[in-house]
Coordinates of C-alpha atoms and ligand atoms in Angstrom, one line a residue:
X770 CA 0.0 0.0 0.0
X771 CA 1.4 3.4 -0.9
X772 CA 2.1 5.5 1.9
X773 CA -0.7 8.8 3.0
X774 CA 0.7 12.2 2.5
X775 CA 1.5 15.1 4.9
X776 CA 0.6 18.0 5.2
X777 CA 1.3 20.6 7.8
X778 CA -0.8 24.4 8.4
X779 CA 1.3 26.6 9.7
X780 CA 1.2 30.7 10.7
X781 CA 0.8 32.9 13.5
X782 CA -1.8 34.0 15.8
X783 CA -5.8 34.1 14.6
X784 CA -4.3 33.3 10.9
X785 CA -7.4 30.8 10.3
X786 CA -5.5 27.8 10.1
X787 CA -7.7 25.4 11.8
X788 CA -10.6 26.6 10.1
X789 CA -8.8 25.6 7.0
X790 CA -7.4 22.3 8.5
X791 CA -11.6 21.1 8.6
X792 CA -12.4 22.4 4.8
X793 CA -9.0 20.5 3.4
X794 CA -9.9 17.4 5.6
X795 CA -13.4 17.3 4.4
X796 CA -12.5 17.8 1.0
X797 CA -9.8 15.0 1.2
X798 CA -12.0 12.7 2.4
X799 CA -15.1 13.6 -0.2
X800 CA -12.2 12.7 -2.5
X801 CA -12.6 9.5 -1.0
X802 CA -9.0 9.2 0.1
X803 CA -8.6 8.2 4.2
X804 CA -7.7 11.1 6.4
X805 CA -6.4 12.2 9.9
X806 CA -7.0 15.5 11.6
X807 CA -5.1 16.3 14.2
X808 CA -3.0 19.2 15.5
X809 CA 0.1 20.2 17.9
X810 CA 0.9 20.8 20.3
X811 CA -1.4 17.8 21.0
X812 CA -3.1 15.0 18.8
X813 CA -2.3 12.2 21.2
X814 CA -2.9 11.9 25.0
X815 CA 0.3 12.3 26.5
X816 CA 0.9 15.2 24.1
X817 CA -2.3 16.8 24.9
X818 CA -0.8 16.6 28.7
X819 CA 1.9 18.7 27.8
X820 CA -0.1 21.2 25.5
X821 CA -1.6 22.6 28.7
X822 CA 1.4 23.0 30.2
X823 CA 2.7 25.2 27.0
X824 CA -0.5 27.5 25.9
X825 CA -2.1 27.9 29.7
X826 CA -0.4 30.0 32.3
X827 CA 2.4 33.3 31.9
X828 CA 3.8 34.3 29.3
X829 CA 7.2 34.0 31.0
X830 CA 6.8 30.2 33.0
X831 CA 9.4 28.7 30.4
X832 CA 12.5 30.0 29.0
X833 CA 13.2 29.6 25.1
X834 CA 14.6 26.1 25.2
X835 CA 12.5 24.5 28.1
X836 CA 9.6 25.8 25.7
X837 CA 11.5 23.8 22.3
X838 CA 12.3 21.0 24.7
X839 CA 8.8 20.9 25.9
X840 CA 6.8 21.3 22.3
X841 CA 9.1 18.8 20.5
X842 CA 8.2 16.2 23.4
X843 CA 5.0 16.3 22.8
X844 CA 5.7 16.1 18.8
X845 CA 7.9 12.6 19.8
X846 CA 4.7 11.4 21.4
X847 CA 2.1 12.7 19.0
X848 CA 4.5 11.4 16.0
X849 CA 5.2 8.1 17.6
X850 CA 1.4 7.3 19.0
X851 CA -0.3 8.7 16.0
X852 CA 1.7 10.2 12.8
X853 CA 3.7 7.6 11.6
X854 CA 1.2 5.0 11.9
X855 CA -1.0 6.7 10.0
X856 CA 1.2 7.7 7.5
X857 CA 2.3 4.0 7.5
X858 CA -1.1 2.7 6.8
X859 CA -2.1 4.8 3.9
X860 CA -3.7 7.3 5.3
X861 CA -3.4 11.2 4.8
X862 CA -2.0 13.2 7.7
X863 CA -3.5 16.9 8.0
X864 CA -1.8 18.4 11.0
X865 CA -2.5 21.8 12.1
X866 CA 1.0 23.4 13.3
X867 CA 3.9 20.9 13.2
X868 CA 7.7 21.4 13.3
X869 CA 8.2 25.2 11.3
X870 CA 6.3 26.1 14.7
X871 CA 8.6 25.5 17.0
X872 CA 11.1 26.9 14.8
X873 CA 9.1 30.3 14.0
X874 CA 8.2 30.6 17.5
X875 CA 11.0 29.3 20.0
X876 CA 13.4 29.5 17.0
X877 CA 13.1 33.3 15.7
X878 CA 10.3 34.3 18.3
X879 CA 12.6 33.9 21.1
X880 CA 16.0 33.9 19.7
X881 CA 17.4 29.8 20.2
X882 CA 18.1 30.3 16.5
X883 CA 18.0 27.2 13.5
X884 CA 20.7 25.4 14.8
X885 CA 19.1 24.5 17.7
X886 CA 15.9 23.7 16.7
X887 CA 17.4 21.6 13.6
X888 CA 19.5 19.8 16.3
X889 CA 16.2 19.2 18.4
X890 CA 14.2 18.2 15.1
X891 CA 16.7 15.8 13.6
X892 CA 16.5 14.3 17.0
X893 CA 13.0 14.3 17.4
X894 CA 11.9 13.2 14.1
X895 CA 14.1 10.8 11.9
X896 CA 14.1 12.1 9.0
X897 CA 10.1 12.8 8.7
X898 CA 9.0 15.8 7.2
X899 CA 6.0 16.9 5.5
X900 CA 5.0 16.8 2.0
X901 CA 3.5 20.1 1.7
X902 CA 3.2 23.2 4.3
X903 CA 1.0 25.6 3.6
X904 CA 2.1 28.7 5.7
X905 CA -0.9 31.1 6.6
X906 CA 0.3 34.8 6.3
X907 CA -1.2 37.8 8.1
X908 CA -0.5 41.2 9.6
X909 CA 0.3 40.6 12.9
X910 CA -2.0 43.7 14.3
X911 CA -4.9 41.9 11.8
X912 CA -4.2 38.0 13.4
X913 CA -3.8 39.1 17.0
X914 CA -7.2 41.0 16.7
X915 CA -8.5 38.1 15.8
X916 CA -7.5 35.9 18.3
X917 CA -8.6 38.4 20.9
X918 CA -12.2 37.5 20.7
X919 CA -11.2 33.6 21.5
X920 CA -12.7 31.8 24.8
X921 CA -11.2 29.9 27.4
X922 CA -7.4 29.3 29.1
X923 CA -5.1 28.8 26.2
X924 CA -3.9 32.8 26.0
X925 CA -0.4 32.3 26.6
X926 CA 1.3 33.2 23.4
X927 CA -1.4 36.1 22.3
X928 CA -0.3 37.9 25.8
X929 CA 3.3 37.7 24.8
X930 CA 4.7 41.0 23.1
X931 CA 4.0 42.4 19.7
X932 CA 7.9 42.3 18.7
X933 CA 7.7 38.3 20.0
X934 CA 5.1 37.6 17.0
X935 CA 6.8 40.0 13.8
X936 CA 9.9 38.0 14.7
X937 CA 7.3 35.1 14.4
X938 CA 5.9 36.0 11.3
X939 CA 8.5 36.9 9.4
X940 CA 10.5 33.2 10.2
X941 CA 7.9 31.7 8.6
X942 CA 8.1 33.6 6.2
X943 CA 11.9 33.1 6.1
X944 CA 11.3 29.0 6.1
X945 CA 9.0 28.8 3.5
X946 CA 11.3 31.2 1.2
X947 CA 14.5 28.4 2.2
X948 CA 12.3 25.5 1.2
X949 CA 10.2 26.5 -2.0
X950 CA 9.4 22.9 -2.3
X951 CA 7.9 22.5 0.2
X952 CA 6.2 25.3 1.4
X953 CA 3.2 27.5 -0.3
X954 CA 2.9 30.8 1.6
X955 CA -1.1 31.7 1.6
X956 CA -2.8 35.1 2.0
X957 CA -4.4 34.5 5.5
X958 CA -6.2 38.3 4.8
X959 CA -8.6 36.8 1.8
X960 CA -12.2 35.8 2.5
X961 CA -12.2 32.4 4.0
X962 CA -13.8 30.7 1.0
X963 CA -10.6 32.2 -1.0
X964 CA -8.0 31.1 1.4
X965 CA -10.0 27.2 1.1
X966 CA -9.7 27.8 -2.9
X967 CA -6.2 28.3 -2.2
X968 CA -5.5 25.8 -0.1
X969 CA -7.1 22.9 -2.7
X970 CA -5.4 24.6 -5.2
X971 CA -1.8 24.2 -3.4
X972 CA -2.5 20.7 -2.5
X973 CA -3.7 19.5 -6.3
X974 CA -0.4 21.5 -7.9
X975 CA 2.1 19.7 -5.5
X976 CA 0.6 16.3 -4.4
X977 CA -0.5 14.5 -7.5
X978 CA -3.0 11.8 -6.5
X979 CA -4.8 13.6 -4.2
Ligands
TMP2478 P1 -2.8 26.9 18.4 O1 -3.3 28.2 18.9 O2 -2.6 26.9 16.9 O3 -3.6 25.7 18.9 O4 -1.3 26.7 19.0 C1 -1.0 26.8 20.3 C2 0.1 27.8 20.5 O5 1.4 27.1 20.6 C3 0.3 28.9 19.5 O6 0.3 30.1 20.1 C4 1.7 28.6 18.9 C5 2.4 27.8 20.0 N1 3.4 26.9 19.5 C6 4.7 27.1 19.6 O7 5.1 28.2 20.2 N2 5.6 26.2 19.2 C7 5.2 25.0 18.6 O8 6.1 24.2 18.2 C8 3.8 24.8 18.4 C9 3.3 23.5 17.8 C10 2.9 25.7 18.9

């Protein structure tokens, strides 16, 4: 059986990614092909554990690399428990936020810089990556606005400074431009119909079969 495809969403605060992460996975699967939703940090138990412990709470409870440390544990979990067995039995991975988030955030956001993370990633994941990212691109006055009007605990990284996430956006920015092949940046800033139009757009030009 031939392998499922992954794809990662990626971007910065209130970017719409999840809301996109639902159309692609219900358009995958009226294609017929087998999918799995799922996001990070999270998408299996134990990694759900530690995703309280990252987006609840002070802005400043972790420094830079506890926070890596911390994210790519629970992306050894969630890849172990849930990722590669999918992958493995054919199905279609759609993950919302993966690995470019902990090197646009903890990474550029908080200055460890790419060598660390890549260190922490090679680690982490052997070797897997993702077949196509599509990186969500907003203003980051425009995203944060929009996460403002979220409920519930998980506030930590909107309350951390508005220099914190431009240094954000603009690594993702910087990853997708270093790996063209992989990456399709998407205006976030359309109407959300657009962005979806986008997004099937992306996936049908880079993963044939889909
Ligand atoms: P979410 O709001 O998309 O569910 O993501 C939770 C928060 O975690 C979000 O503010 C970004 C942050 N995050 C990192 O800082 N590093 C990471 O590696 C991941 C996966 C998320």
């Amino acid at each position: 059986m031939a392998p499922g495809r992954f794809i990662t969403l990626e971007g910065g605060e209130g970017a719409g990614k999840s809301t996109q992460a639902r159309a692609l996975t219900v358009a995958l699967a009226a294609r017929g092909l087998p999918v799995l939703a799922t996001r990070e940090p999270g998408g299996a138990p134990g990694a759900e554990d530690i995703r309280a412990l990252l987006v609840e709470g002070e802005p400043g409870r972790w420094d830079g690399l506890t926070e890596a440390l911390l994210h790519f544990a629970a992306r050894r979990a969630h890849v172990v428990a849930a990722i590669r067995p999918a992958l493995r039995s054919g199905c279609w991975v759609v993950c919302d936020r993966f690995a470019d988030s902990t090197m646009a955030y903890q990474g550029y956001g908080h200055g460890l810089g790419r060598p660390a993370i890549e260190t922490l990633a090679a680690l982490t994941l052997e070797e897997l990556a993702p077949d196509l990212t599509l990186v969500f691109d907003l203003p980051v006055a425009d995203g944060l606005a929009r996460a403002d009007g979220r409920a519930g605990a998980e506030t930590r990284y909107e309350r951390m400074d508005r220099e914190f996430h431009e240094r954000v956006r603009a690594g993702f920015l910087d990853i997708a431009s270093r790996e063209p092949g992989r990456c399709v940046v998407v205006d976030a800033t359309a109407p959300v119909q657009a962005v979806t139009a986008a997004v099937l757009r992306a996936v049908d030009a880079r993963l044939r079969g889909a």
